[in-house]
Coordinates of C-alpha atoms in Angstrom, one line a residue:
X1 CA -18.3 -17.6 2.8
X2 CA -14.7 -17.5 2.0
X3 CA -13.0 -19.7 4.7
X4 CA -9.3 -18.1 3.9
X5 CA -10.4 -14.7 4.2
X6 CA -12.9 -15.8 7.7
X7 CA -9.6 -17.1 8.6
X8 CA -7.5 -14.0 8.2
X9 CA -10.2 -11.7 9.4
X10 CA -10.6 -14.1 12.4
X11 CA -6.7 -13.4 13.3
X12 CA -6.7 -9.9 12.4
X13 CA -9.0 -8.9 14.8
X14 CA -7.7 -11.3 17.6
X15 CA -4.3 -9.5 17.0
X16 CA -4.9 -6.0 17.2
X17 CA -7.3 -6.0 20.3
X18 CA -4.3 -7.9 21.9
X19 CA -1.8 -5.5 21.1
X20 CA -3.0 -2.4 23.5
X21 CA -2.8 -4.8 26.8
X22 CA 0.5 -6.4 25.4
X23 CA 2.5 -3.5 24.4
X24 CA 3.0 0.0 25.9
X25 CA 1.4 3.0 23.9
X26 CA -0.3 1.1 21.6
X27 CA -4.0 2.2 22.9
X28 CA -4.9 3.8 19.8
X29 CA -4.8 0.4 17.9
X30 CA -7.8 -0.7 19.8
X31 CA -9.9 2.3 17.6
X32 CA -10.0 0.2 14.6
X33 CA -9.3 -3.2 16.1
X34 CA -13.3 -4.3 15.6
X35 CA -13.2 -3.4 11.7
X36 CA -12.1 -7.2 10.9
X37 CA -14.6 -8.6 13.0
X38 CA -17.8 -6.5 11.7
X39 CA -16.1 -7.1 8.0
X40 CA -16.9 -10.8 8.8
X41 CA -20.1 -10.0 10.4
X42 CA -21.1 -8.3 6.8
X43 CA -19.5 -10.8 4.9
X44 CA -21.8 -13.3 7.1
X45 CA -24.9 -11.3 6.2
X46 CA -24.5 -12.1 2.4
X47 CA -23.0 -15.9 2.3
X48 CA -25.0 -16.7 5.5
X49 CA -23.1 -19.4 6.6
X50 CA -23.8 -22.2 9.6
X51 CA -22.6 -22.0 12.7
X52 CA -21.3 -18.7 12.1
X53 CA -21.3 -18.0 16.2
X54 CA -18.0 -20.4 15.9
X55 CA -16.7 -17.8 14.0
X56 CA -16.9 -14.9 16.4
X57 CA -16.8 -17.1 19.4
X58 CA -13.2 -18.4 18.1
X59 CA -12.0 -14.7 17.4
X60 CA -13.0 -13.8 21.0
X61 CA -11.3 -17.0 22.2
X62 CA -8.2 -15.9 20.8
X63 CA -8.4 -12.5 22.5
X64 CA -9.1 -13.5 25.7
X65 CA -6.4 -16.5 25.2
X66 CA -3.5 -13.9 24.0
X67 CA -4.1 -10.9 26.9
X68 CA -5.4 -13.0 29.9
X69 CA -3.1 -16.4 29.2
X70 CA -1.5 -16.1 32.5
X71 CA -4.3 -16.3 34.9
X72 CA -3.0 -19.8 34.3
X73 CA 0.6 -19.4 36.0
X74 CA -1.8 -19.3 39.1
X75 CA -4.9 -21.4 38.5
X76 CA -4.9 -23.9 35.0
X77 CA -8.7 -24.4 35.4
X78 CA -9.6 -20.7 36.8
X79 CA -7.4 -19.7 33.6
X80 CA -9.2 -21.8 31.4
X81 CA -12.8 -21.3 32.7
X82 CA -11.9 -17.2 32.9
X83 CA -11.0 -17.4 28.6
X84 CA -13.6 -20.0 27.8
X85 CA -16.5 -17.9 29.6
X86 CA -15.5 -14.6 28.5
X87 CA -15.4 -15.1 25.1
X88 CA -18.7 -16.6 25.9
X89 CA -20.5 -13.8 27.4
X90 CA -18.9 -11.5 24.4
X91 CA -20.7 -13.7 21.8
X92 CA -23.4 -13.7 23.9
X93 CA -23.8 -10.0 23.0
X94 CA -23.0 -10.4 19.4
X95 CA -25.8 -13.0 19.0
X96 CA -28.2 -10.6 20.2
X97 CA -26.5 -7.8 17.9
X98 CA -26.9 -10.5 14.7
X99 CA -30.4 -11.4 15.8
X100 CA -30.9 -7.5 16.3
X101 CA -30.4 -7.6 12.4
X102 CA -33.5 -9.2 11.5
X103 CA -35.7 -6.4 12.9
X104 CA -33.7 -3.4 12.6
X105 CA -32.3 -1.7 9.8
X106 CA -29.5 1.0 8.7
X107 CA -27.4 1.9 12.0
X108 CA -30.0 1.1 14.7
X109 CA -28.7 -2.7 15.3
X110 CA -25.1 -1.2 15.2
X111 CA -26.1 1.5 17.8
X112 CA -27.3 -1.1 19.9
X113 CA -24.4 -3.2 19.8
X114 CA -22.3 -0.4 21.2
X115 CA -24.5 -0.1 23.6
X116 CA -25.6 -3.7 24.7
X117 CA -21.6 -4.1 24.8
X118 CA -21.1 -1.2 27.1
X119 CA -24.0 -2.0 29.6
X120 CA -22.7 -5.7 29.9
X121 CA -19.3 -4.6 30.7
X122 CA -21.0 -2.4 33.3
X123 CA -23.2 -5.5 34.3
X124 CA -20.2 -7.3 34.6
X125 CA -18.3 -4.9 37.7
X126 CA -21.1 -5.7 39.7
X127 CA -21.9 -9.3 39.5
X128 CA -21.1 -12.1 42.5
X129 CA -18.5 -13.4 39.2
X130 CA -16.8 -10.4 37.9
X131 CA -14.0 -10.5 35.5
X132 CA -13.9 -7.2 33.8
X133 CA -9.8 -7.3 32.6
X134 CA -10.8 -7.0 29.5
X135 CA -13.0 -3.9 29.5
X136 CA -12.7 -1.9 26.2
X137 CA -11.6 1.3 28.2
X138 CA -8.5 -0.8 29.7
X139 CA -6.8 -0.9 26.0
X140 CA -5.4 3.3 27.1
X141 CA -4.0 2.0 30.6
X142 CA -0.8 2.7 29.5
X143 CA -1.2 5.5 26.6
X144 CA -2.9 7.4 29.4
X145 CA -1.8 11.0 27.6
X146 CA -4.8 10.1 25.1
X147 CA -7.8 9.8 28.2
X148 CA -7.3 12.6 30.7
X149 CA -11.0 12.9 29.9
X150 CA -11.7 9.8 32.3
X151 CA -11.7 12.0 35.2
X152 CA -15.4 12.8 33.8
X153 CA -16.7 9.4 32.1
X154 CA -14.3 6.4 33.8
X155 CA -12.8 3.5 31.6
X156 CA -16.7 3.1 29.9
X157 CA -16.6 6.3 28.3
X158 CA -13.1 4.7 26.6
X159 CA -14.9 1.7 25.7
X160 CA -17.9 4.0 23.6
X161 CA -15.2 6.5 22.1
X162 CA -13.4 2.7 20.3
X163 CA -16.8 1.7 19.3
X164 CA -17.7 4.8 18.0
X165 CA -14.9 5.3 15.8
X166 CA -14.4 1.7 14.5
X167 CA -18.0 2.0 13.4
X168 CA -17.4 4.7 11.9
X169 CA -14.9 3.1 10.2
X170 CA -17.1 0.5 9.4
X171 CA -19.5 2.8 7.7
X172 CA -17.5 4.8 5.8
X173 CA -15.9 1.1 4.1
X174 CA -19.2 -0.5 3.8
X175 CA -20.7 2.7 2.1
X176 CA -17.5 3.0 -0.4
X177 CA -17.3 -1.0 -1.2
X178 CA -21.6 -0.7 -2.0
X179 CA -20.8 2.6 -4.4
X180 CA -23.3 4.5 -2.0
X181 CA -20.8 7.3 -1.6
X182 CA -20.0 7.5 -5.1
X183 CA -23.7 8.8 -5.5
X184 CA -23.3 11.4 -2.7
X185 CA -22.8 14.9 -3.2
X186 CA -19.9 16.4 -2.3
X187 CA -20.6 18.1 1.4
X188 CA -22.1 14.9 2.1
X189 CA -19.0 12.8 1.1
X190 CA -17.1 15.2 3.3
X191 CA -19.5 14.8 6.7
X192 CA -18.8 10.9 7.1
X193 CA -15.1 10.8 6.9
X194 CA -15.1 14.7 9.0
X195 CA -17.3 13.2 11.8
X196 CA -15.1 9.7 12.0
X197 CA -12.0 12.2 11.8
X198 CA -13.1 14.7 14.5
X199 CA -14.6 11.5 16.9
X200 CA -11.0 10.3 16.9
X201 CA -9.1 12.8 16.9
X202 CA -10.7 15.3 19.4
X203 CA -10.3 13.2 22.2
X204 CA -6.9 13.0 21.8
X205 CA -6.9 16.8 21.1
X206 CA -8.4 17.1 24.5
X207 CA -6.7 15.1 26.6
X208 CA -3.2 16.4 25.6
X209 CA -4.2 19.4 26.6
X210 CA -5.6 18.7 29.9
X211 CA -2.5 16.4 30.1
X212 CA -0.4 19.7 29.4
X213 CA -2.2 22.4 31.8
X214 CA -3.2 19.8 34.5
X215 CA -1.6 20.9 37.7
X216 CA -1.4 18.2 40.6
X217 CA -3.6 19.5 43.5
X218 CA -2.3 19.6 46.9
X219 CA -3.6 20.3 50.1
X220 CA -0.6 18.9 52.1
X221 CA 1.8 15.8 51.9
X222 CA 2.5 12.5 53.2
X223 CA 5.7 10.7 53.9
X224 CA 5.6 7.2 52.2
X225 CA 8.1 4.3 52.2
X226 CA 6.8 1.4 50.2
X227 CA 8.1 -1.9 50.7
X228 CA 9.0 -4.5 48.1
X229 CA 10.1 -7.6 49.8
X230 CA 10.1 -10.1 46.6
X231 CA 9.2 -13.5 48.2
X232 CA 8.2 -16.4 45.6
X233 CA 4.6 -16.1 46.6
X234 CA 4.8 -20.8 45.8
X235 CA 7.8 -20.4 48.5
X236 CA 6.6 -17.4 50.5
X237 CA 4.1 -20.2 52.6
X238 CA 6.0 -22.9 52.9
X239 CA 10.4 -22.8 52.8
X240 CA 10.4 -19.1 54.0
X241 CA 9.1 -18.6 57.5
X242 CA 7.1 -15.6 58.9
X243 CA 10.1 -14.0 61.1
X244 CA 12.4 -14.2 57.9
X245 CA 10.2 -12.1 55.9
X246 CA 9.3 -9.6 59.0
X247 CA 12.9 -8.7 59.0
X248 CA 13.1 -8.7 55.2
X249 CA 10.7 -5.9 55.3
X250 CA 12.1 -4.2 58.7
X251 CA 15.3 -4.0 57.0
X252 CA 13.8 -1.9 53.4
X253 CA 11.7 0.2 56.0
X254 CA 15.2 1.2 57.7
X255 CA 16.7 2.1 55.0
X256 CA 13.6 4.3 53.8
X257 CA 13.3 6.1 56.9
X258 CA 16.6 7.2 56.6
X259 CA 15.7 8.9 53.1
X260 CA 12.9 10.2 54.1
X261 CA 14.2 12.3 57.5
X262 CA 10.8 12.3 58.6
X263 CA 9.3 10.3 61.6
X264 CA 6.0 11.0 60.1
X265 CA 5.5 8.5 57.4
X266 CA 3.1 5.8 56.4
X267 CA 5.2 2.4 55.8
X268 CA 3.5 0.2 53.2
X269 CA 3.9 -3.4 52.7
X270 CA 2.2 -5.6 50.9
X271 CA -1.3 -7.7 49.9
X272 CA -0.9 -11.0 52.3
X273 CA 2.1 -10.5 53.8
X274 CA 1.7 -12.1 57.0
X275 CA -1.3 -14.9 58.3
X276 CA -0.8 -15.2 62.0
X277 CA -3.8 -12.1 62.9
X278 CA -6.6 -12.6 64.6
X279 CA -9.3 -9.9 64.0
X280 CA -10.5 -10.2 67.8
X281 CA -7.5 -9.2 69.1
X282 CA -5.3 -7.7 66.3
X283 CA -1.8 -6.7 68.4
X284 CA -1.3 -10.1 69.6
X285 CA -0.1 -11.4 66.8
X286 CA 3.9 -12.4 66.5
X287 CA 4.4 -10.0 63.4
X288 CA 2.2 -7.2 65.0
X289 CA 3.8 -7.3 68.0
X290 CA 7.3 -6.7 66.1
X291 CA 5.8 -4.2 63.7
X292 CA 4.8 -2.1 66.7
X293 CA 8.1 -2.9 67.9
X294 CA 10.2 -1.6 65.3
X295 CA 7.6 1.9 65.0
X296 CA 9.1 2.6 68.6
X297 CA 12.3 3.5 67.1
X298 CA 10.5 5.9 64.8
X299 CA 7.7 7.8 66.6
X300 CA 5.1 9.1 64.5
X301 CA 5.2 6.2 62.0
X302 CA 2.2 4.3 61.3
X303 CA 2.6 1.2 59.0
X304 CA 0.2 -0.2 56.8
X305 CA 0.3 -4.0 56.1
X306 CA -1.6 -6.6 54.2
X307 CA -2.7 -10.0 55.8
X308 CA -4.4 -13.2 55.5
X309 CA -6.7 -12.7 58.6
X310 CA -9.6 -15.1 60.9
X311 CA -11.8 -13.6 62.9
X312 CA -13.8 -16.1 65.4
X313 CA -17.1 -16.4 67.1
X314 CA -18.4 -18.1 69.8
X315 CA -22.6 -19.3 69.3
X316 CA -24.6 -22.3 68.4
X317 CA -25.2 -21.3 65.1
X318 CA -23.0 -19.8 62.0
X319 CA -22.3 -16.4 62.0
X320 CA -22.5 -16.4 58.2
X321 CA -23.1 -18.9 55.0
X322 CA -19.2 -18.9 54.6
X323 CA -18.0 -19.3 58.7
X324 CA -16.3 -22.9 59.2
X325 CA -16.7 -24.8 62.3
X326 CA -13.9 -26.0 64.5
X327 CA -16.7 -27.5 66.5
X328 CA -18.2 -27.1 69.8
X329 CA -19.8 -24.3 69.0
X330 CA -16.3 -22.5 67.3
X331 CA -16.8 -20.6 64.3
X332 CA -13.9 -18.7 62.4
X333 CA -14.1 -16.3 59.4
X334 CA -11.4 -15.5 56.8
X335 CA -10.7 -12.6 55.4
X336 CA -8.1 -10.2 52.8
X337 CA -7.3 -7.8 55.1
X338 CA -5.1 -4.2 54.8
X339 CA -4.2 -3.3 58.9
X340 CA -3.1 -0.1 59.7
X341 CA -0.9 0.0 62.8
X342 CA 0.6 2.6 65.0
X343 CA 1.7 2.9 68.7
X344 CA -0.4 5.9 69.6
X345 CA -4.0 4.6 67.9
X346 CA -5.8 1.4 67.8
X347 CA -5.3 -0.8 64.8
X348 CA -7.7 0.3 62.0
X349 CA -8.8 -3.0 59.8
X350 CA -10.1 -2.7 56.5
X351 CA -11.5 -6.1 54.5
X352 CA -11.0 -6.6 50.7
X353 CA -14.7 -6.0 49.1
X354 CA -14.3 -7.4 45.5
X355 CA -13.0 -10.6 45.9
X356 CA -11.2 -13.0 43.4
X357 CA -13.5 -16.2 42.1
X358 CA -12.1 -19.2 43.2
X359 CA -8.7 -18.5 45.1
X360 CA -10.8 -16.0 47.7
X361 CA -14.3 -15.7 46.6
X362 CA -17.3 -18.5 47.1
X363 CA -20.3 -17.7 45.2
X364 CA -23.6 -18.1 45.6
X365 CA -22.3 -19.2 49.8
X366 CA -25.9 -20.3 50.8
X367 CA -26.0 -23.0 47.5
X368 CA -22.0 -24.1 47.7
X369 CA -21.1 -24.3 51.0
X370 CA -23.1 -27.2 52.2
X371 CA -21.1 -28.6 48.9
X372 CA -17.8 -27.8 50.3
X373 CA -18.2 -28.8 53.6
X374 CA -19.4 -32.5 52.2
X375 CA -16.2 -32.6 50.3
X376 CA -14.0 -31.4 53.1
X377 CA -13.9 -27.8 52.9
X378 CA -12.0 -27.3 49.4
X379 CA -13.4 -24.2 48.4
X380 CA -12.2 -20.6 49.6
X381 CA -14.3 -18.6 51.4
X382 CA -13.1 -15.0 52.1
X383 CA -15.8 -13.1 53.7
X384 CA -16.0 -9.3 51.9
X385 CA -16.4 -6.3 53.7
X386 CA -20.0 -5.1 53.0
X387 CA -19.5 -1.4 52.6
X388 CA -16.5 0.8 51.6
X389 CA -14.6 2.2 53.9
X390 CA -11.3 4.5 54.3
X391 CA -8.5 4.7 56.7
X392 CA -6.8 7.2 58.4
X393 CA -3.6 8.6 58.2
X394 CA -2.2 10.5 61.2
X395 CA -5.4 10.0 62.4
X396 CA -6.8 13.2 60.2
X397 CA -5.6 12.3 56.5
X398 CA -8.0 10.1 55.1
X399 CA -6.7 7.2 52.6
X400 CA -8.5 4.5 50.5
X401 CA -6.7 1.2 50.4
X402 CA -7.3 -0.9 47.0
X403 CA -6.5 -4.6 48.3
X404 CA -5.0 -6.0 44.5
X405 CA -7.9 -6.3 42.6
X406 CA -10.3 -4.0 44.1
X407 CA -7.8 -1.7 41.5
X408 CA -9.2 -3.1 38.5
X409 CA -12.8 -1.5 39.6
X410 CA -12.7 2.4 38.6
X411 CA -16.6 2.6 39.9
X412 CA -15.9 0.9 43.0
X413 CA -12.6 3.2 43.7
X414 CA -15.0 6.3 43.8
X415 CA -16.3 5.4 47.0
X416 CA -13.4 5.7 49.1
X417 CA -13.2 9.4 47.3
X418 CA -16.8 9.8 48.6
X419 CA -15.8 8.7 52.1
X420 CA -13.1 11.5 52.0
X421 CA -10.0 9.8 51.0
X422 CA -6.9 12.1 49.8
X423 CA -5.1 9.8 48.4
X424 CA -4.9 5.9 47.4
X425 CA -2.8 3.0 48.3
X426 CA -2.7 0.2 46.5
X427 CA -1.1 -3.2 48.2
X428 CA -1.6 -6.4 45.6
X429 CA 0.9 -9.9 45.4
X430 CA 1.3 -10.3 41.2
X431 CA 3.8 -13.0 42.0
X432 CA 1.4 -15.6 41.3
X433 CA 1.1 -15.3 37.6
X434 CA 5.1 -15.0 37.1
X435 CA 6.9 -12.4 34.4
X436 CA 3.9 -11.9 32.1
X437 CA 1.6 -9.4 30.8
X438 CA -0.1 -10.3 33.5
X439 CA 1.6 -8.2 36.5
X440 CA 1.9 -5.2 34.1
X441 CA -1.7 -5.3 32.8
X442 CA -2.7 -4.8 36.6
X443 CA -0.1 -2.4 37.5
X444 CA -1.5 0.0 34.4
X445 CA -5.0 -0.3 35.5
X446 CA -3.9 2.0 39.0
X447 CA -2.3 4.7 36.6
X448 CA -6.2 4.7 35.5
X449 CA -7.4 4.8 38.8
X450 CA -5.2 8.0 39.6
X451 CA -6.7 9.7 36.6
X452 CA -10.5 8.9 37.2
X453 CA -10.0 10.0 40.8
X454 CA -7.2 12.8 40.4
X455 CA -5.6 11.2 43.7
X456 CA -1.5 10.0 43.8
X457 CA -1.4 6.3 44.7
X458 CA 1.2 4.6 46.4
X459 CA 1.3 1.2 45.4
X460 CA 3.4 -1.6 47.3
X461 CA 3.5 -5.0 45.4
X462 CA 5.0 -8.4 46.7
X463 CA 7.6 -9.0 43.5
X464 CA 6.8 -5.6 41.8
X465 CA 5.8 -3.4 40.5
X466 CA 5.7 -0.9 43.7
X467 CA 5.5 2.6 42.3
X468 CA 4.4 6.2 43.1
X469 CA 1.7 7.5 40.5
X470 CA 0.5 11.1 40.3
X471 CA -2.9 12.9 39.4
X472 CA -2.1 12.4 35.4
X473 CA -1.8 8.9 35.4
X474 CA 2.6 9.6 35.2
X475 CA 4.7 7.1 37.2
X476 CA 7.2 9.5 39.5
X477 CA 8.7 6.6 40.5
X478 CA 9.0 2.6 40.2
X479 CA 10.2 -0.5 41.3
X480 CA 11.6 -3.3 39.0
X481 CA 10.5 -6.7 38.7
X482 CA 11.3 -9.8 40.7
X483 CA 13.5 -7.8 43.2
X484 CA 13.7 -6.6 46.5
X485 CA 13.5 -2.7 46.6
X486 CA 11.8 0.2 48.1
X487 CA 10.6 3.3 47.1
X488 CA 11.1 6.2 49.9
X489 CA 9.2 9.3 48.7
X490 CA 6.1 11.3 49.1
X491 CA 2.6 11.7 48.0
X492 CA -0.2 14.6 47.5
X493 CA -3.1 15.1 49.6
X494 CA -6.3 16.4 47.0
X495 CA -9.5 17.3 48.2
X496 CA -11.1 18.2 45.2
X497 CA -14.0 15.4 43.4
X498 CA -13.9 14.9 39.8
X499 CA -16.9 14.7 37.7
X500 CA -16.2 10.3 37.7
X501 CA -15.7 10.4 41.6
X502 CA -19.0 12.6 42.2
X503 CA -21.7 11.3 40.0
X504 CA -20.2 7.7 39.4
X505 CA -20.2 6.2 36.0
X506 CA -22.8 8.0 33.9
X507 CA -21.9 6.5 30.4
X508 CA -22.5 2.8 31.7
X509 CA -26.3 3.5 33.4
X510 CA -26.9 5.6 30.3
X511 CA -25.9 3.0 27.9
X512 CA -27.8 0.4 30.2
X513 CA -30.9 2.4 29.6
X514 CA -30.4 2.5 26.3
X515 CA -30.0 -0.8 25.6
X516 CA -33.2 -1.6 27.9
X517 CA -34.7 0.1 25.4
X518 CA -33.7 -1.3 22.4
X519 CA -34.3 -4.7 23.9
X520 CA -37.6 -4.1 24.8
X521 CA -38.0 -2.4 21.2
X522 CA -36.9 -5.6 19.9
X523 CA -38.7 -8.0 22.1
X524 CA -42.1 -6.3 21.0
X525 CA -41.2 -6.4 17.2
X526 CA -40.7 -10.5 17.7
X527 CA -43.9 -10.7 19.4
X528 CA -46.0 -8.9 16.8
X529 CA -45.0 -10.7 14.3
X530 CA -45.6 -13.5 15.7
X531 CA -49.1 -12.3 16.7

């Protein structure tokens, strides 16, 4: 095999499946992006060279290194491990597709890779470690004209409509370079290249039409001001204390009240933003207690915060694998909590579900935490919130509250939609990972959310970016980055379930079934041969 040309196929490929998370409105690119990558598988086929997983592992490498570089800006190994592994599990399904090869033949092994692809990004939402940034259906997060259609199939059905058309591509080169088409009469020469045409192209046909006619649904308003208090979140813990930042936030609150001439509005700070609550008695914290303070000046208000939280217990035994002792028969809990105040209503307490490996999330808790407590109690341990649940706005309106990377999980967001929610927050801290694709990348991913779900979101983030985003996916309004702002506006209330939000993500089980099938298929054909 011609190293130079490996090489430059290698890079190719790397670069254009970067480009659609590193530059705005340049989803498209992702439709051809595999077309290097399965030229090198072809050219692999012939020269059959050794150690040709190197090959595809290193082009995978490079794609996870150029998108996702920044997870290091927070964690160097977590960074590391996240690329290294990824590109892993990704070669992981092109081994199978290569060894696919060897039994089937024409389109079947290429069928399955689409689908073997697509079910292991659905695998991957729901495993204990999750890391699905990367998911093909991400690459339109910010050309979200082209995908109106995910209200019906979520970010999967984005992630078959690029591997449909680059295999399509694919086939239309391979059958060209081999002189097949040559030998073709002429309405068959004109299917190939009319079905790759129309599989692009219709999509997009659709969706800017939807795009066009959609009108936002409203069944009523809400009043939002969303806070944007931009603490270094490396400085936030340690050189700036809690008071300092309460009245940071009191002050942007003020000022959006004003704008808003409405005592009736939800105030929304953000992920972590204060640590001294205790779940067993949540108002009698020091920044509760001035929260519920300053609502007393504006009756009505209710203010949703997020916070580092403990809850305790009193027994002989653990209350759960990840409790710590204090000793004497003192257990505590942590959790990533979103606390909705107000002076007429008890607080309502919601705990983040999909948790973060490393910084919140301890896997496997019954294996590793009789490791962590032997070296000292290293490890995180958040404990997630077993079942979804929505809050309540005005104690009627009900709202779903994405705690930062709960966003990321389109699936997952439908349930608060099935518990009744109206609309969406989202609170999140991207300070962490510093000006880089990173904070962007995530802030797209809700503009995905809104579409999927047809609900506004109001999203408050630490350092940015806090924005309002309607039903289509557009961002009414926006914060900048690395400042302190606020956004004073107001969301819709929508009632109505989308296709995604009622039946969940169809395109994922069916691809999982379909590669089931294929695997098993393929399993047998190994065994009788070897019979």
């Amino acid at each position: 095999m011609n190293k130079k040309l490996a090489i430059i196929l290698v890079l190719l490929f790397a670069a254009l499946m970067s480009i659609p998370w590193l530059i705005s409105h340049m989803g498209w690119v992702a439709l051809f992006a595999f077309v290097p990558l399965l030229c090198l598988d072809r050219l692999a086929d012939f020269a059959r060279p050794r150690h040709f997983f190197l090959w595809y592992y290193s082009a995978f490498l490079l794609w996870n290194a150029a998108t996702t570089f920044w997870v290091c800006n927070a964690t160097v190994g977590g960074g590391i491990a996240a690329m290294v592994i990824n590109a892993g599990l990704m070669s992981g399904v092109w081994a199978i597709f290569r060894l696919s090869k060897k039994k089937f033949t024409g389109i079947v092994p290429y069928v399955f890779l689409a689908v073997l692809w697509i079910a292991w990004e659905r695998t991957f939402f729901n495993t204990q470690i999750s890391w699905p940034w990367l998911t093909l259906g991400n690459a339109f997060a910010r050309s979200t004209s082209l995908v109106q259609w995910y209200e019906v199939t979520g970010v999967l059905g984005g992630s078959l409509w690029i591997w449909g058309v680059n295999l399509g591509i694919f086939a239309l080169m391979v059958n060209l370079s081999n002189g097949n088409f040559a030998g073709w009469n002429v309405r068959r020469r004109l299917a190939l290249p009319l079905a790759v045409a129309i599989f692009a192209i219709a999509p997009v046909v659709a969706s800017e039409v939807r795009y066009a006619t959609y009108a936002e649904d409203s069944c009523g308003t809400v009043n939002v001001v969303v806070g944007q208090t931009n603490f270094d979140p490396y400085e936030k813990y340690t050189s700036v204390t809690q008071s300092r930042q309460n009245e940071a936030l009191l002050e942007q609150f003020a000022l959006g009240m004003k704008r808003t001439g409405s005592a009736s509005t939800l105030l929304l700070a953000p992920e972590a933003f204060t640590s001294d609550v205790c779940i067993n008695d949540v108002t009698s914290g020091p920044s509760v207690q001035t929260f519920l303070s300053f609502m007393e000046n504006y009756p009505g208000s209710e203010m949703l915060i997020g916070a580092s939280t403990y809850e305790m217990f009193y027994r002989n035994s653990a209350p759960s694998a990840l409790a710590r002792s204090f000793g004497q028969g003192r257990w505590y809990e942590t959790h990533n909590s979103a606390i909705m105040l107000s002076n007429i209503r008890q607080p309502q307490v919601y705990h983040k579900s999909k948790l973060v490996v490393g910084t919140e999330l301890m896997p496997f808790p019954e294996i590793l935490s009789p490791i962590d407590e032997a070296l000292g109690g290293v490890m995180a341990r958040c404990v997630p919130q077993k079942e979804i649940s929505v809050m309540y706005v005005q104690d009627s309106i009900p709202m779903g509250c994405a705690i930062c990377y709960e966003s990321v999980y389109g699936d997952f967001c439908t349930g608060y939609v099935r518990k009744g929610a109206e609309f969406l927050s989202v609170i999140t801290n991207d300070g962490w990972w510093g000006d880089t694709p990173g904070y962007r990348q995530h802030f797209s991913y809700s503009r995905l959310r809104a579409i999927e779900l047809r609900r506004d979101i109001a999203r408050s983030a630490n350092t940015g970016i806090s924005a309002i985003i309607n039903q289509r996916g557009d961002v009414v309004e926006q914060t900048g980055w690395w400042v302190p702002d606020y956004i004073s506006s107001t969301v819709n209330r929508s009632q109505k379930i989308t296709p995604f939000a009622k039946w969940g993500d169809v395109t994922g089980r069916a691809c999982c079934f379909a590669a089931l099938l294929l695997l098993a298929l393929l399993l047998c054909r190994f065994l009788i041969r070897k019979g």
